[in-house]
CSV table of C-alpha atoms and ligand atoms in Angstrom, one decimal:
chain,number,residue,atom,x,y,z
O,9,MET,CA,0.4,0.1,-0.2
O,10,LEU,CA,1.5,3.5,-1.2
O,11,LYS,CA,1.3,5.7,2.0
O,12,ARG,CA,3.5,9.4,2.0
O,13,ARG,CA,3.8,11.2,4.8
O,14,LEU,CA,1.2,14.3,4.9
O,15,GLY,CA,4.2,17.1,5.0
O,16,ARG,CA,4.9,18.6,8.7
O,17,THR,CA,1.5,16.7,10.3
O,18,ASP,CA,3.7,13.3,9.9
O,19,LEU,CA,0.5,11.6,9.5
O,20,SER,CA,1.3,8.2,7.0
O,21,VAL,CA,-1.7,8.7,4.8
O,22,THR,CA,-2.9,6.2,1.9
O,23,ALA,CA,-1.8,7.9,-1.5
O,24,ILE,CA,-5.5,7.6,-3.3
O,25,SER,CA,-7.5,7.8,-0.5
O,26,PHE,CA,-10.7,9.4,0.1
O,27,GLY,CA,-12.4,12.6,-1.6
O,28,GLY,CA,-16.3,12.8,0.4
O,29,LEU,CA,-18.4,14.7,-1.6
O,30,PRO,CA,-20.1,12.5,-3.4
O,31,LEU,CA,-21.4,10.8,-0.9
O,32,GLN,CA,-23.9,13.6,-0.6
O,33,ARG,CA,-25.6,12.0,-3.6
O,34,CYS,CA,-25.9,8.8,-1.7
O,35,THR,CA,-28.7,6.7,0.4
O,36,MET,CA,-27.4,5.9,4.3
O,37,GLU,CA,-27.2,2.7,2.4
O,38,GLU,CA,-24.6,3.3,-0.2
O,39,ALA,CA,-22.9,5.7,2.3
O,40,SER,CA,-21.8,1.7,4.1
O,41,SER,CA,-21.1,0.0,2.0
O,42,VAL,CA,-18.3,2.9,0.4
O,43,LEU,CA,-17.9,3.8,3.6
O,44,ASP,CA,-16.5,0.3,3.8
O,45,ALA,CA,-14.9,-0.4,1.1
O,46,VAL,CA,-12.8,2.8,1.7
O,47,LEU,CA,-11.8,0.6,4.8
O,48,GLN,CA,-11.3,-3.0,3.5
O,49,LYS,CA,-9.1,-1.7,0.7
O,50,GLY,CA,-7.8,0.1,4.0
O,51,ILE,CA,-7.5,3.9,2.2
O,52,ASN,CA,-7.4,5.6,5.6
O,53,PHE,CA,-7.8,9.0,5.6
O,54,ILE,CA,-11.3,10.5,4.0
O,55,ASP,CA,-11.9,14.4,3.2
O,56,THR,CA,-14.6,15.9,4.0
O,57,ALA,CA,-16.8,19.1,4.6
O,58,ARG,CA,-18.8,21.1,6.7
O,59,ALA,CA,-20.5,21.9,3.0
O,60,TYR,CA,-21.1,19.3,1.2
O,61,THR,CA,-24.5,18.5,3.6
O,62,ASP,CA,-25.1,15.5,4.8
O,63,SER,CA,-21.4,14.2,4.2
O,64,GLU,CA,-20.3,14.5,7.6
O,65,GLU,CA,-23.8,12.9,9.1
O,66,LYS,CA,-23.4,9.9,6.9
O,67,ILE,CA,-19.3,9.6,7.8
O,68,GLY,CA,-20.3,9.8,11.5
O,69,ARG,CA,-23.7,7.6,11.9
O,70,TYR,CA,-21.2,4.1,10.3
O,71,LEU,CA,-17.4,5.5,10.3
O,72,ALA,CA,-17.5,6.9,14.5
O,73,ASN,CA,-17.4,3.4,16.1
O,74,ARG,CA,-13.9,2.3,14.1
O,75,ARG,CA,-12.2,6.4,14.6
O,76,SER,CA,-9.0,4.6,14.6
O,77,GLU,CA,-8.9,3.1,11.2
O,78,PHE,CA,-8.7,6.8,9.3
O,79,TYR,CA,-7.0,10.2,9.1
O,80,LEU,CA,-10.4,12.9,8.8
O,81,ALA,CA,-9.9,16.1,6.6
O,82,THR,CA,-13.0,17.8,6.9
O,83,LYS,CA,-12.9,21.9,6.5
O,84,SER,CA,-16.1,24.9,6.7
O,85,MET,CA,-16.9,28.1,4.8
O,86,ALA,CA,-16.6,30.3,7.7
O,87,ARG,CA,-14.6,33.4,8.0
O,88,ASP,CA,-15.2,34.6,11.1
O,89,LYS,CA,-13.7,34.0,14.5
O,90,VAL,CA,-16.8,32.8,15.8
O,91,SER,CA,-18.8,31.1,12.4
O,92,MET,CA,-15.6,29.0,12.5
O,93,ALA,CA,-16.1,27.9,16.5
O,94,LYS,CA,-19.3,26.9,15.8
O,95,ASP,CA,-18.7,24.6,13.1
O,96,ILE,CA,-15.4,23.1,14.2
O,97,ASP,CA,-18.2,22.0,17.7
O,98,LEU,CA,-21.1,21.3,15.2
O,99,SER,CA,-18.4,19.3,12.6
O,100,LEU,CA,-17.3,17.2,16.3
O,101,ALA,CA,-20.5,16.6,16.9
O,102,THR,CA,-22.4,15.3,13.3
O,103,LEU,CA,-19.1,13.1,13.1
O,104,LYS,CA,-19.6,11.8,16.4
O,105,MET,CA,-15.5,12.3,17.4
O,106,ASP,CA,-14.1,13.8,20.0
O,107,TYR,CA,-11.0,14.9,17.5
O,108,ILE,CA,-10.7,15.8,14.1
O,109,ASP,CA,-7.2,15.2,12.7
O,110,LEU,CA,-7.2,17.8,9.5
O,111,TYR,CA,-9.6,21.1,9.8
O,112,GLN,CA,-9.2,23.4,6.5
O,113,ILE,CA,-10.3,26.7,5.8
O,114,HIS,CA,-12.3,25.9,2.7
O,115,ASN,CA,-12.7,27.6,-0.7
O,116,ILE,CA,-10.0,30.4,-0.1
O,117,LYS,CA,-11.7,32.4,-3.4
O,118,THR,CA,-11.2,35.8,-3.4
O,119,ARG,CA,-8.6,38.7,-1.7
O,120,GLU,CA,-11.3,39.4,0.5
O,121,ASP,CA,-11.5,35.6,1.8
O,122,LEU,CA,-7.6,35.7,2.6
O,123,ASP,CA,-8.2,38.4,4.5
O,124,ALA,CA,-10.9,38.3,6.7
O,125,VAL,CA,-10.3,34.0,7.4
O,126,LEU,CA,-6.6,36.1,8.5
O,127,ALA,CA,-7.8,39.3,10.4
O,128,PRO,CA,-8.0,39.8,14.0
O,129,ASP,CA,-11.0,37.9,15.6
O,130,GLY,CA,-11.0,36.0,11.5
O,131,ALA,CA,-11.1,31.8,10.8
O,132,LEU,CA,-7.7,31.2,11.9
O,133,GLU,CA,-8.1,32.7,15.4
O,134,ALA,CA,-10.4,30.2,16.4
O,135,LEU,CA,-8.4,27.5,14.7
O,136,ILE,CA,-5.5,27.4,16.6
O,137,GLU,CA,-7.8,28.1,19.8
O,138,ALA,CA,-9.3,24.3,18.6
O,139,LYS,CA,-5.9,23.1,18.0
O,140,ALA,CA,-4.8,24.3,21.5
O,141,GLN,CA,-7.5,22.4,22.6
O,142,HIS,CA,-6.9,19.4,20.9
O,143,LYS,CA,-10.2,19.7,19.4
O,144,ILE,CA,-8.1,19.5,16.3
O,145,GLY,CA,-4.9,18.1,15.4
O,146,HIS,CA,-3.5,20.8,12.0
O,147,ILE,CA,-5.1,23.5,9.8
O,148,GLY,CA,-5.0,23.5,6.4
O,149,VAL,CA,-6.0,26.0,3.7
O,150,THR,CA,-8.0,24.9,0.9
O,151,GLY,CA,-8.8,26.7,-2.4
O,152,HIS,CA,-8.6,27.0,-6.3
O,153,SER,CA,-7.0,29.5,-6.7
O,154,VAL,CA,-2.6,28.9,-6.7
O,155,PRO,CA,-2.0,32.6,-5.9
O,156,LEU,CA,-4.3,33.2,-3.2
O,157,LEU,CA,-2.9,29.9,-1.7
O,158,ILE,CA,0.6,30.7,-2.1
O,159,GLU,CA,-0.3,33.8,-0.4
O,160,ALA,CA,-1.7,31.1,2.2
O,161,ILE,CA,1.1,29.1,2.8
O,162,GLN,CA,3.6,31.7,3.0
O,163,THR,CA,1.8,33.3,6.4
O,164,GLY,CA,3.7,30.1,8.1
O,165,HIS,CA,0.2,29.3,10.0
O,166,PHE,CA,-1.0,26.2,7.3
O,167,SER,CA,-0.1,22.6,7.7
O,168,THR,CA,-1.3,21.8,4.2
O,169,VAL,CA,-2.3,23.1,1.3
O,170,GLN,CA,-6.1,21.4,-0.7
O,171,VAL,CA,-5.9,22.3,-4.8
O,172,PRO,CA,-7.2,20.9,-8.1
O,173,PHE,CA,-4.8,18.7,-10.0
O,174,ASN,CA,-4.8,17.8,-12.7
O,175,PHE,CA,-3.9,16.6,-16.6
O,176,ILE,CA,-6.3,19.1,-17.9
O,177,GLU,CA,-5.5,21.5,-14.7
O,178,GLN,CA,-1.3,21.6,-13.9
O,179,ASP,CA,-0.7,25.2,-12.9
O,180,PRO,CA,0.5,24.1,-8.9
O,181,LEU,CA,3.0,21.9,-11.1
O,182,LYS,CA,5.0,25.0,-10.9
O,183,GLU,CA,5.1,27.4,-8.1
O,184,LEU,CA,2.8,26.2,-5.7
O,185,PHE,CA,3.9,22.7,-4.9
O,186,PRO,CA,7.1,24.0,-4.8
O,187,LEU,CA,6.4,26.3,-2.4
O,188,ALA,CA,4.4,23.6,0.1
O,189,LYS,CA,7.6,21.0,-0.3
O,190,LYS,CA,10.0,24.0,0.4
O,191,LEU,CA,8.1,25.1,3.6
O,192,ASP,CA,7.5,21.2,4.4
O,193,LEU,CA,3.4,21.2,3.6
O,194,GLY,CA,1.1,18.1,3.2
O,195,ILE,CA,-0.2,18.5,-0.6
O,196,ILE,CA,-3.8,17.2,-0.6
O,197,VAL,CA,-5.7,17.2,-4.0
O,198,MET,CA,-8.7,17.7,-5.0
O,199,LYS,CA,-10.7,17.2,-8.6
O,200,PRO,CA,-7.8,14.5,-9.5
O,201,LEU,CA,-10.0,13.1,-12.1
O,202,GLY,CA,-11.2,16.6,-13.2
O,203,GLY,CA,-15.0,16.5,-11.8
O,204,GLY,CA,-15.4,12.8,-13.4
O,205,GLN,CA,-14.5,14.3,-17.1
O,206,ILE,CA,-11.5,12.3,-17.2
O,207,THR,CA,-12.2,9.0,-19.0
O,208,HIS,CA,-8.9,6.7,-18.3
O,209,THR,CA,-9.4,6.6,-14.5
O,210,ASP,CA,-6.7,4.4,-14.0
O,211,LEU,CA,-4.5,6.7,-15.9
O,212,ALA,CA,-4.6,9.9,-14.4
O,213,LEU,CA,-4.6,8.9,-11.3
O,214,LYS,CA,-0.7,7.0,-11.7
O,215,TRP,CA,0.5,10.4,-14.0
O,216,ILE,CA,-0.6,12.7,-10.2
O,217,LEU,CA,0.9,9.3,-8.1
O,218,SER,CA,4.2,10.4,-10.7
O,219,HIS,CA,3.9,13.6,-9.4
O,220,ASP,CA,5.1,14.4,-6.1
O,221,ILE,CA,1.7,14.9,-4.3
O,222,THR,CA,1.3,13.0,-0.8
O,223,ALA,CA,-2.1,12.3,-1.4
O,224,ALA,CA,-5.6,11.9,-4.7
O,225,ILE,CA,-8.2,12.8,-2.8
O,226,PRO,CA,-10.9,11.3,-5.7
O,227,GLY,CA,-14.5,11.8,-4.6
O,228,MET,CA,-16.1,7.9,-4.6
O,229,ASP,CA,-20.0,7.2,-4.6
O,230,SER,CA,-20.2,3.6,-5.2
O,231,VAL,CA,-17.9,0.9,-3.9
O,232,GLU,CA,-16.6,-0.2,-8.0
O,233,GLN,CA,-15.0,3.0,-8.7
O,234,VAL,CA,-13.8,2.8,-4.3
O,235,GLN,CA,-11.6,-0.9,-6.4
O,236,GLU,CA,-11.3,0.7,-9.5
O,237,ASN,CA,-9.7,4.1,-7.4
O,238,PHE,CA,-7.7,0.8,-5.5
O,239,ALA,CA,-6.2,-0.9,-8.5
O,240,ALA,CA,-4.3,2.2,-9.0
O,241,LEU,CA,-2.7,2.7,-6.0
O,242,THR,CA,-2.5,-1.3,-5.6
O,243,ASP,CA,-0.9,-1.8,-9.8
O,244,TYR,CA,1.2,1.3,-9.6
O,245,GLN,CA,3.5,1.8,-12.6
O,246,PRO,CA,4.9,5.4,-13.8
O,247,LEU,CA,2.9,5.6,-17.4
O,248,THR,CA,4.0,4.8,-20.5
O,249,PRO,CA,4.7,7.5,-23.3
O,250,VAL,CA,1.7,6.0,-25.4
O,251,GLU,CA,-0.7,6.6,-22.5
O,252,VAL,CA,1.0,9.4,-21.4
O,253,ALA,CA,-0.7,10.5,-25.7
O,254,LEU,CA,-4.5,8.8,-24.3
O,255,LEU,CA,-4.0,11.4,-22.0
O,256,SER,CA,-3.4,14.3,-23.7
O,257,LYS,CA,-5.5,13.9,-26.8
O,258,GLU,CA,-8.1,13.5,-24.3
O,259,ALA,CA,-7.5,17.3,-22.0
O,260,LYS,CA,-7.1,18.7,-25.5
O,261,GLU,CA,-11.1,17.4,-26.1
O,262,ILE,CA,-12.2,19.1,-23.0
O,263,GLY,CA,-10.5,22.1,-23.3
O,264,PRO,CA,-9.3,23.8,-19.7
O,265,ASN,CA,-13.2,24.9,-18.9
O,266,PHE,CA,-15.6,22.9,-18.0
O,267,CYS,CA,-17.6,22.1,-15.2
O,268,ARG,CA,-15.8,20.1,-11.9
O,269,ARG,CA,-19.2,18.8,-10.5
O,270,CYS,CA,-18.0,20.8,-7.2
O,271,GLY,CA,-21.8,22.2,-7.3
O,272,TYR,CA,-20.5,25.4,-5.6
O,273,CYS,CA,-23.1,27.6,-7.7
O,274,MET,CA,-26.0,25.8,-6.4
O,275,PRO,CA,-29.2,26.2,-5.0
O,276,CYS,CA,-31.0,27.5,-8.4
O,277,THR,CA,-32.6,30.1,-7.7
O,278,VAL,CA,-35.7,28.1,-10.4
O,279,ASN,CA,-33.9,25.4,-9.0
O,280,ILE,CA,-32.0,23.8,-11.8
O,281,ASP,CA,-30.0,21.1,-11.9
O,282,ILE,CA,-26.9,23.0,-13.2
O,283,PRO,CA,-23.7,20.1,-12.7
O,284,GLN,CA,-26.2,17.8,-13.4
O,285,THR,CA,-27.7,19.6,-16.4
O,286,PHE,CA,-23.9,20.1,-17.5
O,287,ILE,CA,-22.9,16.9,-17.8
O,288,PHE,CA,-25.9,15.7,-19.8
O,289,HIS,CA,-24.7,18.3,-22.1
O,290,LEU,CA,-21.9,16.7,-21.9
O,291,GLN,CA,-23.0,13.4,-22.4
O,292,TYR,CA,-25.0,14.3,-25.7
O,293,THR,CA,-22.2,15.8,-27.0
O,294,ARG,CA,-19.0,14.4,-26.0
O,295,TYR,CA,-19.5,10.6,-25.9
O,296,GLY,CA,-22.8,10.4,-28.4
O,297,LEU,CA,-25.5,9.3,-26.4
O,298,LYS,CA,-28.3,11.3,-28.8
O,299,GLU,CA,-31.7,9.0,-27.8
O,300,ALA,CA,-31.5,8.4,-24.1
O,301,ILE,CA,-29.8,11.7,-22.9
O,302,PRO,CA,-33.2,14.0,-24.5
O,303,GLU,CA,-35.2,11.3,-22.4
O,304,ARG,CA,-33.3,11.2,-18.9
O,305,TYR,CA,-32.6,15.2,-19.4
O,306,ALA,CA,-36.3,15.5,-20.0
O,307,ASN,CA,-37.6,13.9,-16.5
O,308,LEU,CA,-35.1,17.6,-14.0
O,309,PRO,CA,-37.1,18.9,-12.3
O,310,ALA,CA,-36.4,22.5,-14.3
O,311,LYS,CA,-34.8,23.3,-17.8
O,312,ALA,CA,-31.7,24.8,-18.7
O,313,SER,CA,-34.5,26.7,-20.8
O,314,GLU,CA,-35.9,27.9,-17.0
O,315,CYS,CA,-32.9,30.5,-15.7
O,316,ILE,CA,-33.7,33.7,-15.2
O,317,GLU,CA,-30.0,35.2,-15.6
O,318,CYS,CA,-30.0,36.3,-12.1
O,319,GLY,CA,-26.3,35.7,-12.0
O,320,ILE,CA,-26.6,34.2,-9.0
O,321,CYS,CA,-24.4,30.9,-9.1
O,322,GLU,CA,-22.6,32.9,-11.6
O,323,THR,CA,-20.5,35.4,-8.3
O,324,ARG,CA,-19.9,31.2,-6.1
O,325,CYS,CA,-18.4,29.2,-8.9
O,326,PRO,CA,-15.1,29.0,-8.3
O,327,TYR,CA,-14.1,28.7,-12.3
O,328,ASP,CA,-15.9,32.0,-13.0
O,329,LEU,CA,-17.8,29.5,-15.6
O,330,PRO,CA,-20.2,31.5,-17.7
O,331,ILE,CA,-23.1,29.3,-16.5
O,332,ARG,CA,-25.7,31.3,-18.2
O,333,GLU,CA,-24.6,31.1,-21.8
O,334,ARG,CA,-24.0,27.5,-21.7
O,335,LEU,CA,-27.9,26.8,-20.1
O,336,LYS,CA,-28.7,28.0,-23.6
O,337,GLN,CA,-26.6,25.6,-25.2
O,338,VAL,CA,-27.9,23.3,-23.8
O,339,ALA,CA,-31.2,24.9,-24.3
O,340,ALA,CA,-30.7,24.7,-28.3
O,341,ASP,CA,-28.7,21.4,-27.8
O,342,LEU,CA,-31.5,19.3,-25.8
O,343,GLU,CA,-34.9,20.7,-25.6
O,344,LYS,CA,-35.4,21.7,-29.6
B,414,SF4,S1,-28.5,32.5,-13.5
B,414,SF4,FE1,-30.1,31.1,-13.8
B,414,SF4,S2,-28.6,28.4,-14.0
B,414,SF4,FE2,-27.8,30.6,-12.3
B,414,SF4,S3,-28.7,30.3,-9.6
B,414,SF4,FE3,-29.8,31.9,-11.4
B,414,SF4,S4,-31.9,31.0,-12.7
B,414,SF4,FE4,-29.9,29.7,-11.7
B,415,SF4,S1,-20.6,25.0,-13.5
B,415,SF4,FE1,-18.8,25.4,-11.3
B,415,SF4,S2,-19.8,26.0,-9.5
B,415,SF4,FE2,-21.5,24.4,-11.1
B,415,SF4,S3,-20.8,22.9,-10.6
B,415,SF4,FE3,-19.6,23.8,-13.0
B,415,SF4,S4,-17.8,23.9,-12.0
B,415,SF4,FE4,-18.6,23.7,-9.5
């Protein structure tokens, strides 16, 4: 089992670990099977978030009595001290645990976010206090903006950094990862499969493992996915040039501006399921499912054409995707 040291935390975590976001799409029973498979395979690092609706609750319900088998990370979008302190206590209660190994500041998206977190009475103070009280073990930071994360880790307050990194998004390789290594931070890779867009799962994960990162945390919502991802970990070999060419071809087809299915844009004012709508569109346009998809799309409670263009979703999307424009394209293709 390939394990790596999570920087200055000194935790030894499996290089492919578990991203808990998709648990919110699972029923309680499905979540139980997935989490059971994760621990059975020996994956020992689980990452979730306050923002992933009932993901913390499911982890607490099924794994609280197996606490010694894994390290747990969660995170909060709170920016001020009082809200962060409340969220830490809420996480502990929801997870039914008395200690969280790593608590992260979730999704630093703007300069205002970073300033607020670091300011007097900002969220960081609550994390430092929680650490002193042994409620949490270490403090980390997550985000999608490489420049802001570089600034954040230079403050010296964080032990880990979590960022998207995959064959399509390689920006962190230039400055963020070398700096994180120099500062002895653990590097946690979110969206290693480009939010589900990269279909060569095993190759994509092996490509990531060939870099000096600590752990990739693909989201998994089925036992099959756990098994697939685990295979990349046990059967790790560097990629051949032919395999790299396969990934390059796929990256070119996807392009840089794609929906990662993170769901941060939700809820939509008129209840359009934005990530699901984009998935259907992708399956229709890229994978040629010309008959099945319009039928499934027709069952969605709100359609792309119902968008009232309020724009709220676009202010939340960490990738600044032109959601309104794309929904128009979806409507043109799937509602004709
Ligand atoms: S712009 Fe459209 S899709 Fe976005 S929140 Fe408003 S109604 Fe929903
Ligand atoms: S549109 Fe943006 S925020 Fe919404 S799921 Fe896709 S990447 Fe995430």
